[in-house]
Short mmCIF file of C-alpha atoms in Angstrom, two decimals:
data_model
loop_
_atom_site.label_atom_id
_atom_site.label_comp_id
_atom_site.label_asym_id
_atom_site.label_seq_id
_atom_site.Cartn_x
_atom_site.Cartn_y
_atom_site.Cartn_z
CA UNK A 39 30.20 -76.66 -22.14
CA UNK A 40 33.88 -76.04 -22.41
CA UNK A 41 35.95 -76.52 -19.29
CA UNK A 42 38.70 -74.13 -20.50
CA UNK A 43 39.94 -71.60 -17.94
CA UNK A 44 38.40 -68.14 -18.32
CA UNK A 45 40.57 -65.63 -20.16
CA UNK A 46 40.31 -61.91 -20.69
CA UNK A 47 39.53 -60.70 -24.18
CA UNK A 48 41.38 -57.66 -25.40
CA UNK A 49 39.06 -54.90 -26.51
CA UNK A 50 38.47 -54.25 -30.18
CA UNK A 51 40.10 -51.28 -31.79
CA UNK A 52 38.04 -48.21 -31.13
CA UNK A 53 36.95 -49.42 -27.69
CA UNK A 54 33.36 -50.09 -28.56
CA UNK A 55 30.91 -52.29 -30.45
CA UNK A 56 30.96 -51.50 -34.20
CA UNK A 57 27.81 -49.93 -35.59
CA UNK A 58 25.70 -51.37 -38.43
CA UNK A 59 27.76 -49.65 -41.14
CA UNK A 60 31.04 -50.85 -39.72
CA UNK A 61 29.73 -54.36 -39.33
CA UNK A 62 28.63 -54.41 -42.92
CA UNK A 63 32.10 -53.21 -43.99
CA UNK A 64 33.74 -55.88 -41.87
CA UNK A 65 31.56 -58.58 -43.41
CA UNK A 66 32.40 -57.41 -46.96
CA UNK A 67 36.12 -57.40 -46.09
CA UNK A 68 36.32 -60.90 -44.73
CA UNK A 69 34.11 -62.19 -47.58
CA UNK A 70 36.60 -60.75 -50.08
CA UNK A 71 39.51 -62.35 -48.21
CA UNK A 72 37.72 -65.67 -48.02
CA UNK A 73 36.90 -65.58 -51.76
CA UNK A 74 40.60 -65.15 -52.56
CA UNK A 75 41.43 -68.32 -50.62
CA UNK A 76 38.55 -70.39 -52.01
CA UNK A 77 39.13 -69.29 -55.60
CA UNK A 78 42.72 -70.48 -55.35
CA UNK A 79 41.62 -73.96 -54.30
CA UNK A 80 39.84 -74.68 -57.54
CA UNK A 81 41.26 -72.18 -60.07
CA UNK A 82 44.21 -74.28 -61.31
CA UNK A 83 41.97 -77.26 -62.14
CA UNK A 84 41.17 -75.67 -65.48
CA UNK A 85 44.87 -75.11 -66.39
CA UNK A 86 46.21 -78.64 -65.92
CA UNK A 87 46.99 -79.24 -69.63
CA UNK A 88 48.59 -75.77 -69.98
CA UNK A 89 50.91 -76.34 -66.97
CA UNK A 90 51.90 -79.82 -68.20
CA UNK A 91 52.94 -78.41 -71.56
CA UNK A 92 54.66 -75.27 -70.36
CA UNK A 93 56.58 -76.87 -67.51
CA UNK A 94 57.14 -80.15 -69.44
CA UNK A 95 55.71 -81.79 -66.27
CA UNK A 96 54.06 -85.17 -65.69
CA UNK A 97 50.42 -85.49 -64.68
CA UNK A 98 51.63 -86.46 -61.18
CA UNK A 99 53.60 -83.18 -60.89
CA UNK A 100 50.61 -81.17 -62.13
CA UNK A 101 48.32 -82.82 -59.60
CA UNK A 102 50.83 -81.99 -56.83
CA UNK A 103 50.89 -78.37 -57.87
CA UNK A 104 47.15 -78.34 -57.40
CA UNK A 105 46.92 -80.53 -54.29
CA UNK A 106 49.88 -79.26 -52.27
CA UNK A 107 48.06 -75.96 -51.70
CA UNK A 108 45.08 -77.77 -50.09
CA UNK A 109 47.45 -80.03 -48.10
CA UNK A 110 49.32 -77.05 -46.56
CA UNK A 111 46.10 -75.25 -45.91
CA UNK A 112 44.41 -78.13 -44.16
CA UNK A 113 47.44 -79.11 -42.07
CA UNK A 114 48.07 -75.66 -40.65
CA UNK A 115 44.48 -74.48 -39.97
CA UNK A 116 44.25 -75.63 -36.33
CA UNK A 117 47.58 -74.32 -35.07
CA UNK A 118 47.45 -71.03 -36.96
CA UNK A 119 43.82 -70.47 -35.92
CA UNK A 120 44.85 -70.90 -32.31
CA UNK A 121 47.82 -68.56 -32.73
CA UNK A 122 45.45 -65.95 -34.23
CA UNK A 123 43.42 -66.09 -31.06
CA UNK A 124 46.47 -65.32 -28.96
CA UNK A 125 48.49 -62.92 -31.12
CA UNK A 126 45.54 -60.89 -32.45
CA UNK A 127 43.12 -61.63 -35.25
CA UNK A 128 43.73 -58.52 -37.25
CA UNK A 129 47.55 -58.86 -37.34
CA UNK A 130 47.18 -62.49 -38.29
CA UNK A 131 44.76 -61.64 -41.13
CA UNK A 132 47.03 -58.85 -42.42
CA UNK A 133 50.12 -61.15 -42.28
CA UNK A 134 48.19 -63.95 -43.96
CA UNK A 135 46.97 -61.72 -46.82
CA UNK A 136 50.52 -60.43 -47.33
CA UNK A 137 52.09 -63.87 -47.44
CA UNK A 138 49.24 -65.23 -49.64
CA UNK A 139 49.48 -62.24 -52.04
CA UNK A 140 53.26 -62.40 -52.49
CA UNK A 141 53.19 -66.19 -53.06
CA UNK A 142 50.40 -65.84 -55.58
CA UNK A 143 52.34 -63.33 -57.55
CA UNK A 144 55.42 -65.68 -57.51
CA UNK A 145 53.20 -68.52 -58.75
CA UNK A 146 51.95 -66.36 -61.60
CA UNK A 147 55.49 -65.73 -62.76
CA UNK A 148 56.94 -69.14 -61.88
CA UNK A 149 59.48 -70.29 -64.58
CA UNK A 150 59.58 -73.92 -63.49
CA UNK A 151 57.36 -76.52 -61.86
CA UNK A 152 59.66 -76.50 -58.79
CA UNK A 153 59.14 -72.74 -58.23
CA UNK A 154 55.40 -73.21 -58.77
CA UNK A 155 55.32 -75.94 -56.14
CA UNK A 156 57.14 -73.88 -53.60
CA UNK A 157 54.91 -70.90 -54.29
CA UNK A 158 51.77 -73.04 -53.83
CA UNK A 159 53.09 -74.31 -50.46
CA UNK A 160 53.59 -70.72 -49.27
CA UNK A 161 50.17 -69.78 -50.64
CA UNK A 162 48.66 -72.58 -48.61
CA UNK A 163 50.43 -71.31 -45.43
CA UNK A 164 49.03 -67.81 -46.11
CA UNK A 165 45.54 -69.22 -46.72
CA UNK A 166 45.75 -71.14 -43.43
CA UNK A 167 46.38 -67.81 -41.70
CA UNK A 168 43.45 -66.19 -43.44
CA UNK A 169 40.66 -68.69 -43.50
CA UNK A 170 40.04 -69.40 -39.77
CA UNK A 171 40.39 -65.74 -38.90
CA UNK A 172 37.64 -64.65 -41.30
CA UNK A 173 35.06 -66.73 -39.43
CA UNK A 174 36.59 -65.86 -36.01
CA UNK A 175 36.18 -62.19 -36.73
CA UNK A 176 32.40 -62.77 -37.23
CA UNK A 177 31.95 -64.77 -34.05
CA UNK A 178 34.01 -62.38 -31.99
CA UNK A 179 32.66 -59.12 -33.42
CA UNK A 180 29.03 -59.50 -34.47
CA UNK A 181 26.25 -59.27 -31.86
CA UNK A 182 24.49 -62.57 -31.23
CA UNK A 183 21.24 -61.53 -32.94
CA UNK A 184 23.13 -60.64 -36.16
CA UNK A 185 25.75 -63.39 -36.09
CA UNK A 186 23.65 -66.08 -37.82
CA UNK A 187 22.99 -63.87 -40.87
CA UNK A 188 26.71 -62.94 -41.16
CA UNK A 189 27.68 -66.64 -40.89
CA UNK A 190 25.13 -67.32 -43.62
CA UNK A 191 26.98 -64.93 -45.94
CA UNK A 192 30.31 -66.55 -44.92
CA UNK A 193 29.09 -70.08 -45.69
CA UNK A 194 27.62 -68.97 -49.03
CA UNK A 195 30.97 -67.59 -50.08
CA UNK A 196 32.80 -70.65 -48.80
CA UNK A 197 30.40 -73.08 -50.53
CA UNK A 198 29.77 -71.36 -53.93
CA UNK A 199 32.99 -69.34 -54.15
CA UNK A 200 34.97 -72.25 -55.52
CA UNK A 201 32.65 -72.73 -58.47
CA UNK A 202 32.54 -69.03 -59.16
CA UNK A 203 36.32 -68.83 -58.95
CA UNK A 204 36.64 -71.78 -61.36
CA UNK A 205 34.30 -70.04 -63.81
CA UNK A 206 36.40 -66.83 -63.83
CA UNK A 207 39.59 -68.92 -64.08
CA UNK A 208 38.19 -70.84 -67.07
CA UNK A 209 37.15 -67.55 -68.73
CA UNK A 210 40.65 -66.10 -68.28
CA UNK A 211 42.30 -69.24 -69.59
CA UNK A 212 40.10 -69.22 -72.68
CA UNK A 213 40.39 -65.50 -73.53
CA UNK A 214 43.89 -64.75 -72.37
CA UNK A 215 46.65 -66.94 -70.87
CA UNK A 216 46.49 -69.46 -68.07
CA UNK A 217 48.76 -67.37 -65.84
CA UNK A 218 46.13 -64.69 -65.77
CA UNK A 219 43.94 -66.82 -63.54
CA UNK A 220 46.20 -65.67 -60.65
CA UNK A 221 45.03 -62.12 -61.25
CA UNK A 222 41.71 -62.67 -59.49
CA UNK A 223 43.21 -63.78 -56.16
CA UNK A 224 45.79 -60.99 -56.25
CA UNK A 225 43.15 -58.34 -56.87
CA UNK A 226 40.98 -59.80 -54.10
CA UNK A 227 43.92 -59.81 -51.67
CA UNK A 228 44.78 -56.19 -52.38
CA UNK A 229 41.20 -55.13 -51.83
CA UNK A 230 40.91 -57.22 -48.67
CA UNK A 231 44.20 -55.95 -47.31
CA UNK A 232 43.30 -52.31 -47.78
CA UNK A 233 39.91 -52.78 -46.19
CA UNK A 234 41.29 -54.90 -43.33
CA UNK A 235 43.80 -52.20 -42.34
CA UNK A 236 41.04 -49.55 -42.36
CA UNK A 237 37.98 -51.37 -41.08
CA UNK A 238 38.52 -54.66 -39.22
CA UNK A 239 38.94 -54.30 -35.48
CA UNK A 240 41.55 -56.24 -33.62
CA UNK A 241 40.67 -58.76 -30.93
CA UNK A 242 42.74 -61.35 -29.09
CA UNK A 243 42.45 -63.55 -26.10
CA UNK A 244 45.04 -63.54 -23.30
CA UNK A 245 45.74 -66.80 -21.47
CA UNK A 246 47.86 -67.73 -18.46
CA UNK A 247 48.75 -71.03 -20.16
CA UNK A 248 51.46 -71.75 -22.70
CA UNK A 249 50.55 -72.50 -26.31
CA UNK A 250 49.99 -76.26 -26.87
CA UNK A 251 53.03 -76.74 -29.18
CA UNK A 252 52.99 -80.52 -28.95
CA UNK A 253 49.33 -80.72 -29.83
CA UNK A 254 49.88 -78.27 -32.72
CA UNK A 255 52.72 -80.33 -34.20
CA UNK A 256 50.90 -83.71 -33.81
CA UNK A 257 47.79 -82.23 -35.43
CA UNK A 258 49.84 -81.10 -38.45
CA UNK A 259 51.25 -84.61 -38.87
CA UNK A 260 47.80 -86.26 -38.47
CA UNK A 261 46.05 -83.96 -40.96
CA UNK A 262 48.95 -84.13 -43.48
CA UNK A 263 49.06 -87.95 -43.38
CA UNK A 264 45.27 -88.42 -43.72
CA UNK A 265 44.75 -85.77 -46.45
CA UNK A 266 47.73 -87.20 -48.38
CA UNK A 267 46.05 -90.58 -48.37
CA UNK A 268 42.81 -89.21 -49.73
CA UNK A 269 44.55 -87.17 -52.41
CA UNK A 270 47.09 -89.78 -53.52
CA UNK A 271 45.16 -93.00 -52.97
CA UNK A 272 43.22 -92.78 -56.17
CA UNK A 273 46.34 -91.90 -58.14
CA UNK A 274 48.96 -94.25 -56.68
CA UNK A 275 46.59 -97.00 -55.53
CA UNK A 276 45.09 -97.67 -52.14
CA UNK A 277 47.58 -100.47 -51.43
CA UNK A 278 50.68 -98.62 -52.57
CA UNK A 279 53.46 -98.42 -49.97
CA UNK A 280 53.31 -94.61 -49.83
CA UNK A 281 49.51 -94.67 -49.31
CA UNK A 282 49.69 -97.32 -46.53
CA UNK A 283 52.57 -95.57 -44.74
CA UNK A 284 50.74 -92.20 -44.88
CA UNK A 285 47.62 -93.88 -43.56
CA UNK A 286 49.46 -95.43 -40.69
CA UNK A 287 51.28 -92.23 -39.78
CA UNK A 288 48.06 -90.20 -39.98
CA UNK A 289 46.07 -92.63 -37.86
CA UNK A 290 48.81 -92.97 -35.19
CA UNK A 291 49.19 -89.17 -35.07
CA UNK A 292 45.45 -88.70 -34.84
CA UNK A 293 45.24 -91.18 -31.89
CA UNK A 294 48.23 -89.51 -30.27
CA UNK A 295 46.60 -86.08 -30.70
CA UNK A 296 43.40 -87.22 -28.98
CA UNK A 297 45.38 -88.83 -26.12
CA UNK A 298 47.56 -85.75 -25.63
CA UNK A 299 44.59 -83.29 -25.70
CA UNK A 300 42.72 -85.48 -23.16
CA UNK A 301 45.83 -85.26 -20.95
CA UNK A 302 46.08 -81.51 -21.36
CA UNK A 303 42.34 -81.05 -20.78
CA UNK A 304 41.73 -77.44 -19.85
CA UNK A 305 44.86 -76.07 -21.57
CA UNK A 306 44.59 -78.15 -24.73
CA UNK A 307 44.67 -76.89 -28.31
CA UNK A 308 41.26 -78.53 -28.85
CA UNK A 309 39.22 -79.92 -26.04
CA UNK A 310 38.21 -83.20 -27.72
CA UNK A 311 35.64 -83.88 -24.97
CA UNK A 312 33.46 -81.28 -26.54
CA UNK A 313 32.65 -83.69 -29.37
CA UNK A 314 30.22 -85.30 -26.91
CA UNK A 315 28.08 -82.17 -27.37
CA UNK A 316 25.45 -82.43 -30.17
CA UNK A 317 26.39 -79.06 -31.67
CA UNK A 318 29.99 -79.86 -32.35
CA UNK A 319 29.62 -83.48 -33.38
CA UNK A 320 26.46 -82.91 -35.48
CA UNK A 321 27.73 -79.78 -37.14
CA UNK A 322 31.09 -81.31 -37.99
CA UNK A 323 29.58 -84.46 -39.42
CA UNK A 324 27.12 -82.57 -41.53
CA UNK A 325 29.85 -80.34 -43.04
CA UNK A 326 32.06 -83.37 -43.63
CA UNK A 327 29.33 -85.14 -45.63
CA UNK A 328 27.92 -82.10 -47.40
CA UNK A 329 31.20 -80.80 -48.61
CA UNK A 330 32.29 -84.32 -49.53
CA UNK A 331 29.17 -84.76 -51.73
CA UNK A 332 29.61 -81.33 -53.32
CA UNK A 333 33.23 -82.09 -54.20
CA UNK A 334 32.42 -85.56 -55.38
CA UNK A 335 29.69 -84.31 -57.69
CA UNK A 336 32.16 -81.79 -59.19
CA UNK A 337 34.49 -84.67 -59.99
CA UNK A 338 31.83 -86.59 -61.98
CA UNK A 339 30.07 -83.54 -63.49
CA UNK A 340 33.02 -82.32 -65.50
CA UNK A 341 33.65 -85.61 -67.40
CA UNK A 342 29.93 -85.81 -68.07
CA UNK A 343 29.85 -82.26 -69.55
CA UNK A 344 33.06 -82.55 -71.45
CA UNK A 345 33.38 -86.22 -72.47
CA UNK A 346 29.74 -87.21 -72.71
CA UNK A 347 28.14 -83.97 -73.87
CA UNK A 348 31.22 -82.70 -75.67
CA UNK A 349 31.25 -79.26 -74.01
CA UNK A 350 34.24 -76.92 -73.49
CA UNK A 351 35.79 -76.36 -70.10
CA UNK A 352 34.25 -72.87 -69.86
CA UNK A 353 30.80 -74.03 -70.80
CA UNK A 354 31.10 -76.95 -68.33
CA UNK A 355 31.93 -74.44 -65.56
CA UNK A 356 28.99 -72.30 -66.52
CA UNK A 357 26.76 -75.31 -66.21
CA UNK A 358 27.82 -75.59 -62.49
CA UNK A 359 26.83 -72.02 -61.66
CA UNK A 360 23.08 -72.75 -61.00
CA UNK A 361 24.04 -75.08 -58.12
CA UNK A 362 26.51 -72.49 -56.72
CA UNK A 363 24.01 -69.64 -56.95
CA UNK A 364 21.25 -71.68 -55.24
CA UNK A 365 23.76 -72.67 -52.53
CA UNK A 366 24.66 -69.04 -51.89
CA UNK A 367 21.10 -67.82 -51.88
CA UNK A 368 19.85 -70.57 -49.47
CA UNK A 369 22.93 -69.96 -47.22
CA UNK A 370 21.62 -66.41 -46.78
CA UNK A 371 18.05 -67.62 -46.14
CA UNK A 372 19.06 -70.36 -43.68
CA UNK A 373 19.36 -68.03 -40.58
CA UNK A 374 15.82 -66.70 -41.15
CA UNK A 375 14.46 -70.29 -41.51
CA UNK A 376 16.36 -71.38 -38.41
CA UNK A 377 14.74 -68.51 -36.42
CA UNK A 378 11.36 -69.84 -37.36
CA UNK A 379 11.64 -73.66 -37.24
CA UNK A 380 14.87 -74.16 -35.34
CA UNK A 381 18.47 -74.89 -36.31
CA UNK A 382 18.22 -78.69 -36.30
CA UNK A 383 14.99 -78.66 -38.31
CA UNK A 384 16.73 -76.41 -40.93
CA UNK A 385 19.69 -78.73 -41.10
CA UNK A 386 17.38 -81.78 -41.49
CA UNK A 387 15.45 -80.04 -44.29
CA UNK A 388 18.70 -79.17 -46.11
CA UNK A 389 20.07 -82.68 -45.82
CA UNK A 390 16.75 -84.06 -47.13
CA UNK A 391 16.80 -81.74 -50.13
CA UNK A 392 20.39 -82.60 -50.93
CA UNK A 393 19.62 -86.32 -50.76
CA UNK A 394 16.62 -85.82 -53.05
CA UNK A 395 18.85 -83.93 -55.48
CA UNK A 396 21.30 -86.89 -55.71
CA UNK A 397 18.37 -89.33 -56.22
CA UNK A 398 17.04 -87.15 -58.99
CA UNK A 399 20.33 -87.17 -60.80
CA UNK A 400 20.60 -90.92 -60.39
CA UNK A 401 17.07 -91.47 -61.71
CA UNK A 402 17.07 -89.11 -64.73
CA UNK A 403 20.64 -88.71 -65.92
CA UNK A 404 21.05 -89.89 -69.54
CA UNK A 405 23.18 -89.23 -72.63
CA UNK A 406 20.11 -88.20 -74.68
CA UNK A 407 18.66 -86.02 -71.93
CA UNK A 408 21.88 -84.07 -71.63
CA UNK A 409 22.07 -81.11 -69.22
CA UNK A 410 18.34 -80.93 -68.53
CA UNK A 411 18.45 -84.50 -67.10
CA UNK A 412 20.72 -83.34 -64.27
CA UNK A 413 19.65 -79.71 -63.76
CA UNK A 414 16.76 -80.42 -61.31
CA UNK A 415 19.06 -82.43 -59.15
CA UNK A 416 21.77 -79.75 -59.24
CA UNK A 417 19.25 -77.13 -58.09
CA UNK A 418 17.87 -79.28 -55.23
CA UNK A 419 21.46 -80.06 -54.20
CA UNK A 420 22.41 -76.36 -54.12
CA UNK A 421 19.40 -75.36 -51.97
CA UNK A 422 19.94 -78.41 -49.60
CA UNK A 423 23.61 -77.73 -49.09
CA UNK A 424 23.06 -74.04 -48.45
CA UNK A 425 20.38 -74.70 -45.83
CA UNK A 426 22.51 -77.29 -44.00
CA UNK A 427 25.85 -75.44 -44.06
CA UNK A 428 24.95 -72.30 -42.24
CA UNK A 429 23.38 -73.87 -39.05
CA UNK A 430 26.15 -76.48 -39.05
CA UNK A 431 28.84 -73.78 -39.02
CA UNK A 432 27.04 -71.84 -36.32
CA UNK A 433 26.67 -75.03 -34.24
CA UNK A 434 30.45 -75.62 -34.36
CA UNK A 435 31.44 -72.05 -33.46
CA UNK A 436 28.78 -71.88 -30.78
CA UNK A 437 30.17 -75.04 -29.11
CA UNK A 438 33.53 -73.39 -28.18
CA UNK A 439 34.01 -70.34 -26.03
CA UNK A 440 35.09 -66.91 -27.26
CA UNK A 441 38.72 -67.43 -26.47
CA UNK A 442 38.76 -70.52 -28.77
CA UNK A 443 36.99 -68.99 -31.80
CA UNK A 444 40.09 -69.22 -34.01
CA UNK A 445 40.24 -72.97 -33.15
CA UNK A 446 36.48 -73.34 -33.71
CA UNK A 447 36.78 -71.66 -37.14
CA UNK A 448 39.85 -73.80 -37.99
CA UNK A 449 37.98 -76.96 -36.93
CA UNK A 450 35.15 -75.95 -39.23
CA UNK A 451 37.59 -75.40 -42.13
CA UNK A 452 39.49 -78.66 -41.48
CA UNK A 453 36.20 -80.53 -41.54
CA UNK A 454 35.43 -79.01 -44.90
CA UNK A 455 38.84 -79.94 -46.31
CA UNK A 456 38.54 -83.54 -45.07
CA UNK A 457 35.06 -83.79 -46.54
CA UNK A 458 36.23 -82.44 -49.89
CA UNK A 459 39.11 -84.90 -50.09
CA UNK A 460 37.01 -87.83 -48.91
CA UNK A 461 34.16 -87.02 -51.32
CA UNK A 462 36.46 -86.80 -54.32
CA UNK A 463 38.12 -90.07 -53.44
CA UNK A 464 34.91 -91.95 -52.71
CA UNK A 465 32.58 -90.80 -55.45
CA UNK A 466 35.36 -90.66 -57.96
CA UNK A 467 36.29 -94.28 -57.17
CA UNK A 468 32.64 -95.39 -57.48
CA UNK A 469 32.24 -93.78 -60.89
CA UNK A 470 35.49 -95.28 -62.12
CA UNK A 471 34.59 -98.74 -60.82
CA UNK A 472 31.06 -98.51 -62.30
CA UNK A 473 32.42 -97.32 -65.64
CA UNK A 474 34.94 -100.26 -65.93
CA UNK A 475 32.37 -102.82 -64.89
CA UNK A 476 29.74 -101.49 -67.36
CA UNK A 477 32.04 -101.03 -70.43
CA UNK A 478 33.40 -104.55 -70.50
CA UNK A 479 30.16 -105.99 -72.00
CA UNK A 480 29.92 -103.19 -74.58
CA UNK A 481 33.31 -103.67 -76.28
CA UNK A 482 32.74 -106.86 -78.20
CA UNK A 483 34.18 -106.66 -81.67
CA UNK A 484 36.37 -103.64 -80.81
CA UNK A 485 40.15 -104.03 -81.55
CA UNK A 486 41.89 -105.19 -78.42
CA UNK A 487 44.32 -102.26 -78.08
CA UNK A 488 41.45 -99.72 -78.46
CA UNK A 489 39.27 -101.64 -76.06
CA UNK A 490 42.03 -101.68 -73.43
CA UNK A 491 42.48 -97.93 -73.78
CA UNK A 492 38.66 -97.35 -73.58
CA UNK A 493 38.56 -99.24 -70.27
CA UNK A 494 40.91 -96.72 -68.64
CA UNK A 495 38.26 -93.97 -68.58
CA UNK A 496 35.71 -92.09 -70.64
CA UNK A 497 38.16 -89.44 -71.76
CA UNK A 498 40.61 -92.12 -72.97
CA UNK A 499 37.74 -93.79 -74.86
CA UNK A 500 36.76 -90.56 -76.59
CA UNK A 501 40.37 -89.94 -77.61
CA UNK A 502 40.93 -93.43 -79.01
CA UNK A 503 37.62 -93.69 -80.80
CA UNK A 504 38.82 -91.69 -83.80
CA UNK A 505 41.43 -94.39 -84.54
CA UNK A 506 38.96 -97.32 -84.62
CA UNK A 507 37.50 -96.53 -88.02
CA UNK A 508 33.97 -97.95 -88.38
CA UNK A 509 33.94 -98.93 -84.77
CA UNK A 510 34.15 -95.26 -83.58
CA UNK A 511 30.36 -94.79 -83.02
CA UNK A 512 30.22 -98.05 -80.98
CA UNK A 513 33.21 -96.98 -78.80
CA UNK A 514 31.71 -93.55 -78.20
CA UNK A 515 28.31 -94.99 -77.33
CA UNK A 516 29.80 -97.65 -75.02
CA UNK A 517 31.99 -95.11 -73.19
CA UNK A 518 29.20 -92.49 -72.75
CA UNK A 519 26.62 -95.01 -71.57
CA UNK A 520 29.02 -96.76 -69.23
CA UNK A 521 29.96 -93.41 -67.62
CA UNK A 522 26.31 -92.73 -67.03
CA UNK A 523 26.00 -96.15 -65.39
CA UNK A 524 28.92 -95.37 -63.11
CA UNK A 525 27.44 -91.94 -62.40
CA UNK A 526 24.18 -93.56 -61.27
CA UNK A 527 25.95 -95.85 -58.88
CA UNK A 528 27.84 -92.91 -57.32
CA UNK A 529 24.70 -90.79 -57.01
CA UNK A 530 22.74 -93.62 -55.36
CA UNK A 531 25.64 -94.08 -52.93
CA UNK A 532 25.60 -90.40 -52.12
CA UNK A 533 21.84 -90.45 -51.60
CA UNK A 534 22.23 -93.34 -49.16
CA UNK A 535 24.92 -91.42 -47.25
CA UNK A 536 22.68 -88.40 -47.10
CA UNK A 537 19.88 -90.62 -45.80
CA UNK A 538 22.01 -91.93 -43.02
CA UNK A 539 23.09 -88.39 -42.15
CA UNK A 540 19.41 -87.31 -42.14
CA UNK A 541 18.52 -89.93 -39.52
CA UNK A 542 21.60 -89.05 -37.34
CA UNK A 543 20.98 -85.31 -37.36
CA UNK A 544 17.21 -85.79 -36.79
CA UNK A 545 17.95 -87.93 -33.71
CA UNK A 546 21.30 -86.64 -32.47
CA UNK A 547 21.77 -83.30 -34.10
CA UNK A 548 22.17 -79.89 -32.41
CA UNK A 549 19.37 -78.88 -30.09
CA UNK A 550 16.54 -77.25 -32.00
CA UNK A 551 17.24 -73.78 -30.61
CA UNK A 552 15.82 -70.61 -32.21
CA UNK A 553 17.90 -67.65 -33.23
CA UNK A 554 17.15 -64.19 -31.99
CA UNK A 555 15.25 -62.09 -34.45
CA UNK A 556 17.39 -59.95 -36.71
CA UNK A 557 17.10 -56.24 -36.42
CA UNK A 558 16.14 -53.80 -39.16
CA UNK A 559 19.72 -52.62 -39.30
CA UNK A 560 21.09 -56.15 -39.97
CA UNK A 561 24.49 -55.48 -41.51
CA UNK A 562 24.50 -58.72 -43.44
CA UNK A 563 21.23 -57.92 -45.19
CA UNK A 564 22.83 -55.59 -47.68
CA UNK A 565 25.42 -58.08 -48.85
CA UNK A 566 23.57 -61.29 -48.57
CA UNK A 567 22.46 -62.76 -51.81
CA UNK A 568 19.47 -64.24 -50.00
#
């Protein structure tokens, strides 16, 4: 249990507990706000080429436009989540939506890459004000017997919202102009802002202790350094000076943060001693791995669809929707399953299914089998991730007291962001290494310059094949088959990681507690896709 000093919670607006209709409206409101943030994480991925041409920008600059949003979001989650607890969750949510909305409009109209970069930084700051508050509103407002169902809806939006957002962005890019992809977050922000002002109650926690400013600053440095390494390592090289310096700064700051928080103990930003509890450690580790695997699969799926199967960006995004939909459905079902068999058993079942999904993709993926060779694995992955995410999130928020729910929510989100960056770096590197190792033996007789280009990646090989004359079919076959070989290595590695996580959670996961039965007036029932 936390050893934080007791504090007095300010009452919610209206002075009483919201009824079922109000709770349903609150849940819809925070889901819309969360969707705006999540959609902005992935939306710009489909417009990389368009930005490079319009801004006359390098690939490195384009990647920074995409990644700097996530970097600002991850770095500021903990301190802004803690400030939301103190200053009031509703004012923080309103301020975050306002900042995020204005920055998104500026990004949509940005005349240069520099303006776009600045707008994306501010968008990330606004997102860091929004994201932890959305979950904190659930944990501080919903009665215990209805909280699990509401968290299930939240995790479904957080897990599947990125893919849905990418699909809508790809559709807008194809039928209109790439700048129109910002229209979705703007509309969602306006809806969420209007509903927040009308429906979301305010709550805040008063404390006799000063805000942990030093801990907040050190946490920003630690998260920035480590996320930068995971984002830039694959691009600049893992031994590049900038990568090594960022790694050193991040690690030193992380160690310093732990030491400082241990010294502050009861008045710390985050009581790191709580990681000895099964709920916090098991839930955090599960989210880290599950979101890492999900993000890593996204990295390898798009080249498979586009370069190997020859699909468009929009069709490739549509192909990801079954996994997203299964994830959202199972996230809604997870609280009911946890009420019957226990939270830890639900997590273990989800992790097992996700591992089976990765093994299925490793076993059956092939060029000739196409989409159907990976679809069963995608469906199993979606169900498994949905079942494991909801009880993991509930375990994290349940490990910290009410006055720290903004911090608990931020920790949940930081874990997701770290997992995403780690999964992209790890599985992406495994696919690239497997591709390069496999293609060397398949390029005999190919002109040297074309062979060198083909070794750089499957997209490069597809592009250069047309210039190789009679060798074009051989280059295409070599590239496609080599990518599948690299894919299989990455999927087997992911299955092994899920296996290790399965054993850990089965032995050291959260206690197998059972949720209270939901009532007939469960406010999440009407909006849950489960």
